[in-house]
Short mmCIF file of C-alpha atoms in Angstrom, two decimals:
data_model
loop_
_atom_site.label_atom_id
_atom_site.label_comp_id
_atom_site.label_asym_id
_atom_site.label_seq_id
_atom_site.Cartn_x
_atom_site.Cartn_y
_atom_site.Cartn_z
CA MET A 7 6.39 -24.01 -71.17
CA SER A 8 10.04 -24.29 -72.20
CA GLU A 9 12.81 -21.72 -72.10
CA SER A 10 12.56 -21.49 -75.87
CA SER A 11 9.23 -19.67 -75.40
CA VAL A 12 11.12 -16.75 -73.84
CA PRO A 13 13.01 -14.39 -76.19
CA SER A 14 16.66 -15.35 -76.46
CA GLY A 15 18.98 -13.35 -74.23
CA THR A 16 16.34 -12.20 -71.74
CA LEU A 17 17.03 -14.92 -69.16
CA THR A 18 20.16 -14.56 -67.03
CA GLY A 19 21.52 -15.90 -63.76
CA THR A 20 20.45 -14.34 -60.49
CA ALA A 21 23.84 -13.86 -58.78
CA ARG A 22 24.45 -10.24 -59.81
CA VAL A 23 20.91 -9.16 -58.95
CA GLU A 24 21.14 -10.85 -55.55
CA ALA A 25 24.52 -9.25 -54.80
CA PHE A 26 23.29 -5.80 -55.76
CA SER A 27 20.10 -6.24 -53.72
CA ASP A 28 22.03 -7.43 -50.67
CA GLY A 29 24.24 -4.36 -50.91
CA VAL A 30 21.30 -1.96 -51.04
CA MET A 31 19.62 -3.60 -48.07
CA ALA A 32 22.84 -3.69 -46.06
CA ILE A 33 23.37 0.04 -46.58
CA ALA A 34 19.74 0.87 -45.75
CA ILE A 35 19.74 -1.15 -42.53
CA THR A 36 23.06 0.42 -41.48
CA LEU A 37 21.80 3.95 -42.06
CA LEU A 38 18.95 3.40 -39.59
CA ILE A 39 21.19 3.77 -36.54
CA LEU A 40 22.22 7.23 -37.72
CA ASP A 41 18.63 8.33 -37.06
CA ILE A 42 19.12 7.86 -33.31
CA ARG A 43 21.07 10.79 -31.91
CA VAL A 44 22.22 11.64 -28.43
CA PRO A 45 19.57 14.09 -27.14
CA ASP A 46 20.43 17.55 -25.89
CA HIS A 47 20.39 17.47 -22.12
CA GLU A 48 21.41 19.31 -19.02
CA PRO A 49 24.22 17.78 -16.94
CA GLY A 50 22.83 15.01 -14.78
CA HIS A 51 19.69 14.48 -16.88
CA LEU A 52 20.97 12.18 -19.65
CA LEU A 53 18.97 9.17 -18.47
CA ARG A 54 15.74 11.14 -18.44
CA GLU A 55 16.34 12.40 -21.97
CA LEU A 56 17.30 8.93 -23.24
CA VAL A 57 14.02 7.57 -21.88
CA HIS A 58 12.15 10.51 -23.40
CA ILE A 59 13.16 9.56 -26.94
CA TRP A 60 11.84 5.97 -26.64
CA PRO A 61 9.72 6.38 -29.82
CA SER A 62 13.02 6.65 -31.70
CA TYR A 63 13.98 3.19 -30.47
CA LEU A 64 10.60 1.78 -31.50
CA ALA A 65 10.89 3.33 -34.97
CA TYR A 66 14.42 1.92 -35.31
CA LEU A 67 13.27 -1.55 -34.26
CA ALA A 68 10.30 -1.50 -36.65
CA SER A 69 12.49 -0.46 -39.58
CA PHE A 70 15.31 -2.86 -38.71
CA VAL A 71 12.89 -5.79 -38.56
CA THR A 72 11.16 -4.64 -41.75
CA ILE A 73 14.36 -4.51 -43.79
CA GLY A 74 15.58 -7.74 -42.22
CA VAL A 75 12.37 -9.55 -43.14
CA VAL A 76 12.42 -8.15 -46.67
CA TRP A 77 15.98 -9.47 -46.97
CA MET A 78 14.93 -12.93 -45.71
CA ASN A 79 11.95 -13.11 -48.07
CA HIS A 80 14.06 -11.78 -50.93
CA HIS A 81 16.70 -14.45 -50.24
CA THR A 82 14.03 -17.16 -50.18
CA PHE A 83 12.41 -15.82 -53.35
CA PHE A 84 15.66 -15.93 -55.30
CA GLY A 85 16.37 -19.36 -53.86
CA ARG A 86 13.37 -20.58 -55.84
CA LEU A 87 14.72 -19.24 -59.15
CA ARG A 88 16.88 -20.76 -61.86
CA ARG A 89 16.90 -17.67 -64.07
CA ILE A 90 15.62 -14.10 -64.06
CA ASP A 91 14.25 -11.93 -66.86
CA HIS A 92 14.06 -8.16 -67.44
CA VAL A 93 10.55 -7.90 -65.91
CA LEU A 94 11.70 -9.39 -62.60
CA ARG A 95 14.76 -7.13 -62.64
CA TRP A 96 12.56 -4.04 -62.96
CA TRP A 97 10.19 -5.12 -60.19
CA ASN A 98 13.18 -5.94 -58.02
CA LEU A 99 14.37 -2.35 -58.50
CA VAL A 100 10.97 -1.09 -57.33
CA LEU A 101 11.30 -3.26 -54.23
CA LEU A 102 14.77 -1.84 -53.57
CA LEU A 103 13.38 1.67 -54.04
CA GLY A 104 11.05 1.04 -51.11
CA VAL A 105 13.83 -0.45 -48.99
CA SER A 106 16.19 2.45 -49.68
CA LEU A 107 13.49 4.93 -48.64
CA ILE A 108 12.91 3.43 -45.18
CA PRO A 109 15.57 5.44 -43.29
CA PHE A 110 13.81 8.69 -44.25
CA PRO A 111 10.34 8.00 -42.76
CA THR A 112 12.07 6.36 -39.80
CA ILE A 113 13.79 9.59 -38.79
CA VAL A 114 10.63 11.57 -39.57
CA ILE A 115 8.68 9.34 -37.19
CA ALA A 116 11.38 9.45 -34.53
CA ASP A 117 11.54 13.25 -34.59
CA ASN A 118 7.81 13.90 -34.68
CA LEU A 119 6.67 11.33 -32.15
CA VAL A 120 9.11 12.92 -29.70
CA HIS A 121 9.05 16.61 -30.59
CA GLY A 122 6.18 17.14 -33.03
CA THR A 123 2.48 17.78 -32.62
CA ARG A 124 -0.07 14.97 -32.89
CA GLN A 125 -0.87 16.07 -36.44
CA ASP A 126 2.82 15.85 -37.32
CA ALA A 127 2.98 12.35 -35.82
CA VAL A 128 -0.02 11.26 -37.90
CA VAL A 129 1.61 12.53 -41.09
CA ALA A 130 4.89 10.82 -40.18
CA VAL A 131 3.20 7.45 -39.59
CA ALA A 132 1.24 7.79 -42.83
CA LEU A 133 4.48 8.47 -44.70
CA TYR A 134 5.98 5.33 -43.18
CA GLY A 135 2.95 3.32 -44.30
CA ILE A 136 3.19 4.66 -47.85
CA VAL A 137 6.79 3.49 -48.07
CA GLY A 138 5.63 0.11 -46.74
CA VAL A 139 3.07 -0.08 -49.53
CA ILE A 140 5.78 0.70 -52.10
CA MET A 141 7.82 -2.22 -50.73
CA THR A 142 4.86 -4.59 -50.69
CA ILE A 143 3.48 -3.92 -54.18
CA PRO A 144 6.30 -5.59 -56.21
CA TRP A 145 5.87 -9.06 -54.69
CA ALA A 146 2.57 -9.85 -56.42
CA PRO A 147 3.69 -8.94 -59.97
CA MET A 148 6.99 -10.75 -59.40
CA TRP A 149 5.13 -13.95 -58.57
CA ARG A 150 2.71 -13.24 -61.43
CA GLN A 151 5.64 -13.15 -63.83
CA LEU A 152 6.79 -16.51 -62.51
CA GLU A 153 3.26 -17.86 -62.87
CA LYS A 154 3.38 -16.87 -66.55
CA HIS A 155 6.94 -18.15 -67.02
CA PRO A 156 7.45 -21.09 -64.61
CA GLU A 157 10.56 -22.09 -66.55
CA MET A 158 12.38 -19.51 -64.43
CA LEU A 159 11.58 -21.53 -61.29
CA ARG A 160 13.67 -24.40 -60.00
CA PRO A 161 12.65 -27.97 -60.89
CA GLY A 162 9.67 -29.21 -58.92
CA LEU A 163 8.05 -25.77 -58.77
CA GLY A 164 5.54 -24.52 -61.30
CA ALA A 165 2.75 -22.09 -62.08
CA ASP A 166 0.50 -23.36 -59.26
CA TYR A 167 3.23 -22.67 -56.69
CA ALA A 168 3.77 -19.15 -58.05
CA ARG A 169 0.03 -18.52 -58.00
CA ARG A 170 -0.25 -19.46 -54.31
CA GLU A 171 2.64 -17.20 -53.40
CA ARG A 172 1.18 -14.35 -55.45
CA TRP A 173 -1.98 -14.38 -53.35
CA ARG A 174 0.11 -14.51 -50.19
CA ALA A 175 1.59 -11.11 -51.09
CA TRP A 176 -1.70 -9.21 -51.06
CA PRO A 177 -2.61 -9.28 -47.31
CA GLY A 178 0.52 -7.29 -46.45
CA LEU A 179 -0.55 -4.52 -48.80
CA LEU A 180 -4.01 -4.44 -47.24
CA VAL A 181 -2.63 -4.38 -43.70
CA TYR A 182 -0.28 -1.50 -44.49
CA ALA A 183 -3.18 0.46 -45.99
CA VAL A 184 -5.41 -0.21 -42.96
CA THR A 185 -2.60 0.70 -40.57
CA ILE A 186 -2.23 4.08 -42.24
CA GLY A 187 -5.86 4.70 -41.27
CA ILE A 188 -5.24 3.50 -37.72
CA GLY A 189 -2.41 6.03 -37.52
CA PHE A 190 -4.98 8.84 -37.62
CA LEU A 191 -6.37 7.49 -34.34
CA SER A 192 -3.10 6.51 -32.65
CA PRO A 193 0.31 6.96 -34.30
CA ILE A 194 2.03 4.81 -31.66
CA VAL A 195 -0.38 1.91 -32.18
CA ALA A 196 0.14 2.16 -35.93
CA LEU A 197 3.92 2.00 -35.50
CA VAL A 198 3.58 -1.10 -33.32
CA LEU A 199 1.36 -2.69 -35.98
CA TYR A 200 3.98 -2.01 -38.65
CA LEU A 201 6.44 -3.92 -36.47
CA LEU A 202 3.98 -6.80 -35.99
CA VAL A 203 3.27 -7.05 -39.73
CA SER A 204 6.97 -7.37 -40.47
CA THR A 205 7.38 -9.93 -37.71
CA PHE A 206 4.52 -12.01 -39.11
CA TYR A 207 6.07 -12.11 -42.57
CA GLY A 208 9.40 -13.05 -41.03
CA LEU A 209 7.90 -15.94 -39.06
CA SER A 210 5.91 -17.16 -42.07
CA ASN A 211 8.97 -17.05 -44.32
CA GLN A 212 9.33 -20.83 -44.00
CA THR A 213 6.12 -21.35 -45.97
CA TRP A 214 7.91 -20.08 -49.08
CA SER A 215 9.81 -23.35 -49.34
CA SER A 216 8.63 -26.48 -51.10
CA PRO A 217 9.49 -30.12 -50.34
CA ALA A 218 9.82 -30.71 -54.05
CA ASP A 219 12.39 -27.95 -54.42
CA PRO A 220 16.03 -28.90 -53.91
CA ASP A 221 18.18 -26.91 -51.53
CA PRO A 222 20.26 -24.53 -53.72
CA ASP A 223 23.29 -25.12 -51.47
CA GLU A 224 23.17 -28.81 -52.26
CA GLU A 225 23.39 -28.39 -56.00
#
């Protein structure tokens, strides 16, 4: 399929979308630290109170890694592109919606795992998982769009490559959904699983590259 098969004017460069996306993610990851506050404490008991709010540190770590991995995968995704169309721009906005939401469920988890009831903790972890689902959903249709219009990919990559990556996006959605269910049994275990899912996608980020694809920095 050639670029002439796409309506004129719908394909543009990726630089502005990447810059905007990087800005959103940078702000979201910076806001996370604001969710960790110095606990109220009696004189001489600061250490005890700092240890007591350890779930806040775990929530921060899970969210920091999650946004960081989304940024890495997003960077790799756009490194595979030559052009972008309006469909990818819209799905990219949905992805950024999920990223921008992360600080909210992070502070909800931090507060309720420390001070809330078990029921509150379950609700907080479920909210976190729902935001994770929102972030995961866009990847499959983004790759589907590239499968339909491989002319947007860099030379050496085509519809088969996009199809493989599209299927790679679905397990994350399933894991987030299952982890929400696990949260009803153990909110802490669910939070750890969220961290492990993000770590897995970060470590497997290298599989998004292709030997046939030139390094964008070398062009």
